[in-house]
Short mmCIF file of C-alpha atoms and ligand atoms in Angstrom, two decimals:
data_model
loop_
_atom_site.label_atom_id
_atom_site.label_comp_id
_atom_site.label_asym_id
_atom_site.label_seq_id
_atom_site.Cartn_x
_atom_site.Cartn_y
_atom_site.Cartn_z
CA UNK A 1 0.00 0.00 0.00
CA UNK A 2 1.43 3.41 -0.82
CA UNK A 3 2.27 5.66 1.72
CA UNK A 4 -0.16 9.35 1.77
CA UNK A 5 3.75 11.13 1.43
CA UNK A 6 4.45 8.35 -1.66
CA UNK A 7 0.28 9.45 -2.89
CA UNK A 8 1.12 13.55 -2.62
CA UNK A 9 3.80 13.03 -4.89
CA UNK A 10 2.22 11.24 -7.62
CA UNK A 11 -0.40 14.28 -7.29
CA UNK A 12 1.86 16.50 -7.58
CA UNK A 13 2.95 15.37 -10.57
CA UNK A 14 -0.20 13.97 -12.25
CA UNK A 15 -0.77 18.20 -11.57
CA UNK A 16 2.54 19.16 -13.10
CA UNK A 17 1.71 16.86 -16.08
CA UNK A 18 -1.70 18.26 -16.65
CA UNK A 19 -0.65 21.70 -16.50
CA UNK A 20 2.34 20.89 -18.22
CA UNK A 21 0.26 19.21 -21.24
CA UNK A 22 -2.01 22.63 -21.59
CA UNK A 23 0.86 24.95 -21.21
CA UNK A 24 -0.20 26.47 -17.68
CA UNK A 25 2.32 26.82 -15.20
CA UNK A 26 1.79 24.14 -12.40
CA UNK A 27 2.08 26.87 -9.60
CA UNK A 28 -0.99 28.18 -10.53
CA UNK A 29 -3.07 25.02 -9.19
CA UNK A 30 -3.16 24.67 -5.49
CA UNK A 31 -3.53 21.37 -3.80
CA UNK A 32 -6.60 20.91 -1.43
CA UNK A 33 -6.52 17.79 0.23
CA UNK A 34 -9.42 16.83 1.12
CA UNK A 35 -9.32 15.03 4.69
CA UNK A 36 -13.18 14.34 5.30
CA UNK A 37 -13.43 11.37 7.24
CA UNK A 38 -9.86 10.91 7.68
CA UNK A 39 -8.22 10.30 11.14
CA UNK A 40 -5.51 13.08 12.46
CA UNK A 41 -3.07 10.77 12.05
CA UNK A 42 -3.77 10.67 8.31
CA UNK A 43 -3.49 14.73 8.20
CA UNK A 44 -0.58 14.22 10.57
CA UNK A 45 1.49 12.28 7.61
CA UNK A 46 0.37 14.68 5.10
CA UNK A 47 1.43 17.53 6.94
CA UNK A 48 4.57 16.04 7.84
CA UNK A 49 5.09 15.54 3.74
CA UNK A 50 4.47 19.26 3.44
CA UNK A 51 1.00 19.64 2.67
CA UNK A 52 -1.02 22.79 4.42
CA UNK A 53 -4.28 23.20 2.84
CA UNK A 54 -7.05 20.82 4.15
CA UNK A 55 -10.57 20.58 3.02
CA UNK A 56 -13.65 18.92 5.27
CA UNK A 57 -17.45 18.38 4.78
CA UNK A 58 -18.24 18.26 8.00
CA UNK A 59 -18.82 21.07 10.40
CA UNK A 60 -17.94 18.77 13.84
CA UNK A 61 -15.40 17.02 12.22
CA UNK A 62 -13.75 19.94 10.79
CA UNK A 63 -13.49 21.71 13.66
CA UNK A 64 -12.37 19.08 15.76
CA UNK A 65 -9.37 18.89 13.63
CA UNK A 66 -8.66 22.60 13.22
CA UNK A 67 -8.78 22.73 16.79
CA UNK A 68 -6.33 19.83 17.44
CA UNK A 69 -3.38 21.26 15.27
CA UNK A 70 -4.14 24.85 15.50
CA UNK A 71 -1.93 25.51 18.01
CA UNK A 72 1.31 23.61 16.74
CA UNK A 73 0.67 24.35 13.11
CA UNK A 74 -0.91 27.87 12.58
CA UNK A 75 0.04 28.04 9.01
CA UNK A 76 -2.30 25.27 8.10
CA UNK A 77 -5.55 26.81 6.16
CA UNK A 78 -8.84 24.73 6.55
CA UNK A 79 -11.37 25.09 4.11
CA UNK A 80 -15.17 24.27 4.35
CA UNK A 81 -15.99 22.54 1.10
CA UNK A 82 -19.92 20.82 2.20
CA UNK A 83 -23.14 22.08 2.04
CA UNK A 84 -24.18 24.39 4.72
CA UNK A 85 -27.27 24.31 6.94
CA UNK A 86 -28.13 28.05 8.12
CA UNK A 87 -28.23 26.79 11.86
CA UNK A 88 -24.33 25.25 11.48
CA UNK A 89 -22.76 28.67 9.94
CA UNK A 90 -21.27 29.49 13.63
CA UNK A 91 -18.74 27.39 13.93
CA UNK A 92 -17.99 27.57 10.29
CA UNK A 93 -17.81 31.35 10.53
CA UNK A 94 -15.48 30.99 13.58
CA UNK A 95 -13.07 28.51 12.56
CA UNK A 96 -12.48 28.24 9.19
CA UNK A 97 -9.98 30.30 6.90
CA UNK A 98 -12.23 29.19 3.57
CA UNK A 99 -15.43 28.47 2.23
CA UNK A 100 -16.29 26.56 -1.18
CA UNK A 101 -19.66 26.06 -0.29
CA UNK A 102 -21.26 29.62 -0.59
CA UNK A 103 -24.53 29.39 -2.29
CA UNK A 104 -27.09 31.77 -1.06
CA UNK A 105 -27.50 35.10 0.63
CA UNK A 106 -28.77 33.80 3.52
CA UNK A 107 -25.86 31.72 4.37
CA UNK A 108 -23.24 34.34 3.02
CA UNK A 109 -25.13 37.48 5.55
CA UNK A 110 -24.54 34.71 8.60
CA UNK A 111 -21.22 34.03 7.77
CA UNK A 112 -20.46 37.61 7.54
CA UNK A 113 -22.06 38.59 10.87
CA UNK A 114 -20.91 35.16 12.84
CA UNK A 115 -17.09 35.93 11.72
CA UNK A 116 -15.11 37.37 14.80
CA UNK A 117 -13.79 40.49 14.62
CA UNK A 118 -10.15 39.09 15.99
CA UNK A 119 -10.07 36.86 12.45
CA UNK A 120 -9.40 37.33 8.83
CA UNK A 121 -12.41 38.17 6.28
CA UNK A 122 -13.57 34.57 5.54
CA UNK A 123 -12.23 33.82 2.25
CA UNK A 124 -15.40 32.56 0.24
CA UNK A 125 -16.28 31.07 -3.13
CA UNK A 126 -19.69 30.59 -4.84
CA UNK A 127 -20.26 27.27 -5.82
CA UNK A 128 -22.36 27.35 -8.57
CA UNK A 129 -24.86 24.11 -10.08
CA UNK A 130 -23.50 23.20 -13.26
CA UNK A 131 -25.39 20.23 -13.65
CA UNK A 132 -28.62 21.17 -13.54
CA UNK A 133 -31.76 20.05 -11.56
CA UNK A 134 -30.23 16.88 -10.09
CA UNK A 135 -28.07 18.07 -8.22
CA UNK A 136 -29.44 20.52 -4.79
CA UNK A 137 -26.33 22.48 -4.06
CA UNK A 138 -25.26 25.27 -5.69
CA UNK A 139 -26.48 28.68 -6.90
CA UNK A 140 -27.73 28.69 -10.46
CA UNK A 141 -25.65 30.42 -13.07
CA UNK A 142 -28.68 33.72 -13.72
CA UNK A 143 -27.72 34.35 -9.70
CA UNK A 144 -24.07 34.23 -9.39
CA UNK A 145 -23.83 38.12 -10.66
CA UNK A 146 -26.61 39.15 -8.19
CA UNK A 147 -25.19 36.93 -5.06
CA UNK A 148 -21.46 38.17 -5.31
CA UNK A 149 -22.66 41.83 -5.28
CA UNK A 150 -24.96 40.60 -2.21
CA UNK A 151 -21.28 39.36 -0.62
CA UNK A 152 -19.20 42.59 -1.66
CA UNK A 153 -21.36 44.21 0.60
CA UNK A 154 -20.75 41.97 3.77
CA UNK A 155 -17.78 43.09 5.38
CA UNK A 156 -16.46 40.11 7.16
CA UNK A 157 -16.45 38.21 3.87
CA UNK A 158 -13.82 38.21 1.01
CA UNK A 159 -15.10 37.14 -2.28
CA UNK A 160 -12.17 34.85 -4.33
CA UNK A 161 -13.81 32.85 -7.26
CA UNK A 162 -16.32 30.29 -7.61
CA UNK A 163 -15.93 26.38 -7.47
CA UNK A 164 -18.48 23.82 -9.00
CA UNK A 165 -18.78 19.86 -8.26
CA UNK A 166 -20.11 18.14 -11.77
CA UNK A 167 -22.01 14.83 -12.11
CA UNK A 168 -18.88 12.21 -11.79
CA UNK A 169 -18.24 11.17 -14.95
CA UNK A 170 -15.58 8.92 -16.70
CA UNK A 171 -15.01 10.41 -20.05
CA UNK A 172 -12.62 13.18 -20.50
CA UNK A 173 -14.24 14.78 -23.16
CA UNK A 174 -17.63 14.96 -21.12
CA UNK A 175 -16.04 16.35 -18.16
CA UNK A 176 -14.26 19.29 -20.10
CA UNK A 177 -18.11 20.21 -21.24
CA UNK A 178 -19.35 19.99 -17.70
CA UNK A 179 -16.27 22.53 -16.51
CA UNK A 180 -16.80 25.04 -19.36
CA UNK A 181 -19.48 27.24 -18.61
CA UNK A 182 -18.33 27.64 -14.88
CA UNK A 183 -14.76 28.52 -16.38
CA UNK A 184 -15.96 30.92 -18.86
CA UNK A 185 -17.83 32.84 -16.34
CA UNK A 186 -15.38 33.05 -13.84
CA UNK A 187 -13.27 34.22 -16.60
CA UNK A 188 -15.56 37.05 -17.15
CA UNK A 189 -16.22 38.38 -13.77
CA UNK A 190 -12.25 38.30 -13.22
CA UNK A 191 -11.93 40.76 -15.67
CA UNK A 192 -14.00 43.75 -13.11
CA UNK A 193 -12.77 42.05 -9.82
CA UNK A 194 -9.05 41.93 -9.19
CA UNK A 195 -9.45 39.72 -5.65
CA UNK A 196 -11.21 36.83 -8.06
CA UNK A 197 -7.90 34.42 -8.34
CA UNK A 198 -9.67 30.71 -7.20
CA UNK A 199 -11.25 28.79 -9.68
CA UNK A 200 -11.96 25.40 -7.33
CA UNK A 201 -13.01 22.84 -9.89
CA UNK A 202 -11.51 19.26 -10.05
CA UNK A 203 -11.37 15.75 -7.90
CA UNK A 204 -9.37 12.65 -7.91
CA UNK A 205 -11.54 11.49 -11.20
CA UNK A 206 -11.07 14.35 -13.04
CA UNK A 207 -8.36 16.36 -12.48
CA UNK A 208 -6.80 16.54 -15.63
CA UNK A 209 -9.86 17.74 -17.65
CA UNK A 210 -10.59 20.29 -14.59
CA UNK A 211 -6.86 21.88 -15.33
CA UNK A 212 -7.00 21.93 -18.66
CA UNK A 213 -10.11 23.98 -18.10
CA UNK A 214 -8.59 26.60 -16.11
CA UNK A 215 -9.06 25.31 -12.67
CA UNK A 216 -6.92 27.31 -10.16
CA UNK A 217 -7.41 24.92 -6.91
CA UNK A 218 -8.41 20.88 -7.14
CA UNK A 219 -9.56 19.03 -4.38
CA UNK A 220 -8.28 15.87 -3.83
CA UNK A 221 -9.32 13.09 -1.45
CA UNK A 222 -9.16 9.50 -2.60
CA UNK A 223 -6.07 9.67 -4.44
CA UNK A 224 -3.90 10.89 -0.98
CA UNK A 225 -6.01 9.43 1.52
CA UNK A 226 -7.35 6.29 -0.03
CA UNK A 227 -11.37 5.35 -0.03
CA UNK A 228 -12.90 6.48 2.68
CA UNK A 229 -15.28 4.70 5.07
CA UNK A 230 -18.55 6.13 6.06
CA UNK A 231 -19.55 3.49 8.22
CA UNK A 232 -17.39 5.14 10.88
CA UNK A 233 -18.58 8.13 11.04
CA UNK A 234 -20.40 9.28 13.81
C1 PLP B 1 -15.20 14.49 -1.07
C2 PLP B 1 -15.03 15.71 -1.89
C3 PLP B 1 -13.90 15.89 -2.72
C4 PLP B 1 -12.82 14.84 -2.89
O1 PLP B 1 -13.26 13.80 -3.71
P1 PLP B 1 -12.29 12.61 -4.19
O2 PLP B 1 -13.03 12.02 -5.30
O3 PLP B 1 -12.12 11.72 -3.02
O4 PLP B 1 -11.00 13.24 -4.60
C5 PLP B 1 -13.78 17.08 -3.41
N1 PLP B 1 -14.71 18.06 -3.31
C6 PLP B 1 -15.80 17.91 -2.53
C7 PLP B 1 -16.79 19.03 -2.47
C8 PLP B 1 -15.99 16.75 -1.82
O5 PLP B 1 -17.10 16.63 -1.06
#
């Protein structure tokens, strides 16, 4: 079994290869690994292998973690990357460095207001439905416009780009189309809004196709931690 040092390597350089293959410069696609489920120990080895950006689903579980190697390794940045319930935004808002998950004003006004004063503006993306109807998270593409001017106005939030999560699909060709139209527009509304810089598209299956199609941060799971076990979780 490979080791989750021996795994950050070989994504490292499956992201050096697609970035190398498109002619983008592989320092312009951050590594989120995605620890969701994972055991500190796990996130102990891959910080130990130099990895500092985490990602978690879970509002308990993330903070649990965050609070456990806060103190010994500030530099770490933990980013929310689930779906968000209004009544959970608290301890989001007051631990967290980053959030994928944006999606509505609601949750964006709470963030805002629940962020201490002692922190950082939250650092937030809009994760947009690019799939359609099937899948419930996600803004649609007609609201993205009206929902980031909604967040310029909240003052404890700092909007940086938008993210999307397509339909898993096998076919590289398919999952170029399902990355397009989020890439286009994020290409657009970079050109009025110089703090737009994260495009967070891309997972374990498709990667490749998400770099090729501009993405600026992937999030990775599987391929550094293994499959995870939901069974376990409480
Ligand atoms: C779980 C998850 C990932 C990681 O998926 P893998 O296929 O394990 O790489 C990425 N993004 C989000 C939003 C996730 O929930």
């Amino acid at each position: 079994m490979c080791s989750i040092r021996q795994n950050l390597e070989q994504v490292t350089s499956q992201i050096d290869s697609a970035a190398q293959k498109c002619g983008r410069d592989a320092s312009g696609v951050q590594l989120l690994a995605v620890s969701k489920t994972k055991p500190i120990e796990a996130i102990a080895e891959a910080v130990a292998a130099g990895q500092t950006r985490f990602g978690e689903n879970y509002v308990q579980e993330g903070v649990e973690k965050i609070t456990h190697f806060r103190a010994h390794h500030p530099e770490l940045e933990w980013h929310f990357i689930g779906p968000i319930q209004s009544n959970k935004t608290r301890p989001v808002a007051e631990h967290f460095d980053w959030v994928h998950s944006v999606d509505r004003s609601k949750i964006a006004k709470r963030l805002s207001e629940q962020r201490p004063d002692s922190l950082p503006p939250l650092q937030v993306l809009i994760q947009v439905n690019t799939s359609g109807e099937e899948s419930k998270s996600g803004t649609g593409f007609d609201d993205v416009k009206t929902l980031a001017a909604e967040i310029d106005a909240m003052p404890n939030l700092t909007l940086r780009g938008l993210m999307c999560i397509p339909q898993p699909e096998d076919d590289h060709q398919k999952q170029l189309a399902a990355f397009a139209p989020l890439s286009a527009l994020f290409k657009e509304m970079q050109a009025t809004r110089p703090a737009f810089d994260t495009l967070s598209m891309g997972m374990s299956g498709d990667m490749d196709a998400a770099i090729a199609s501009g993405s600026t941060m992937v999030r990775i799971g599987t391929a550094i931690f293994g499959a995870r076990d939901y069974s376990k979780r409480t």
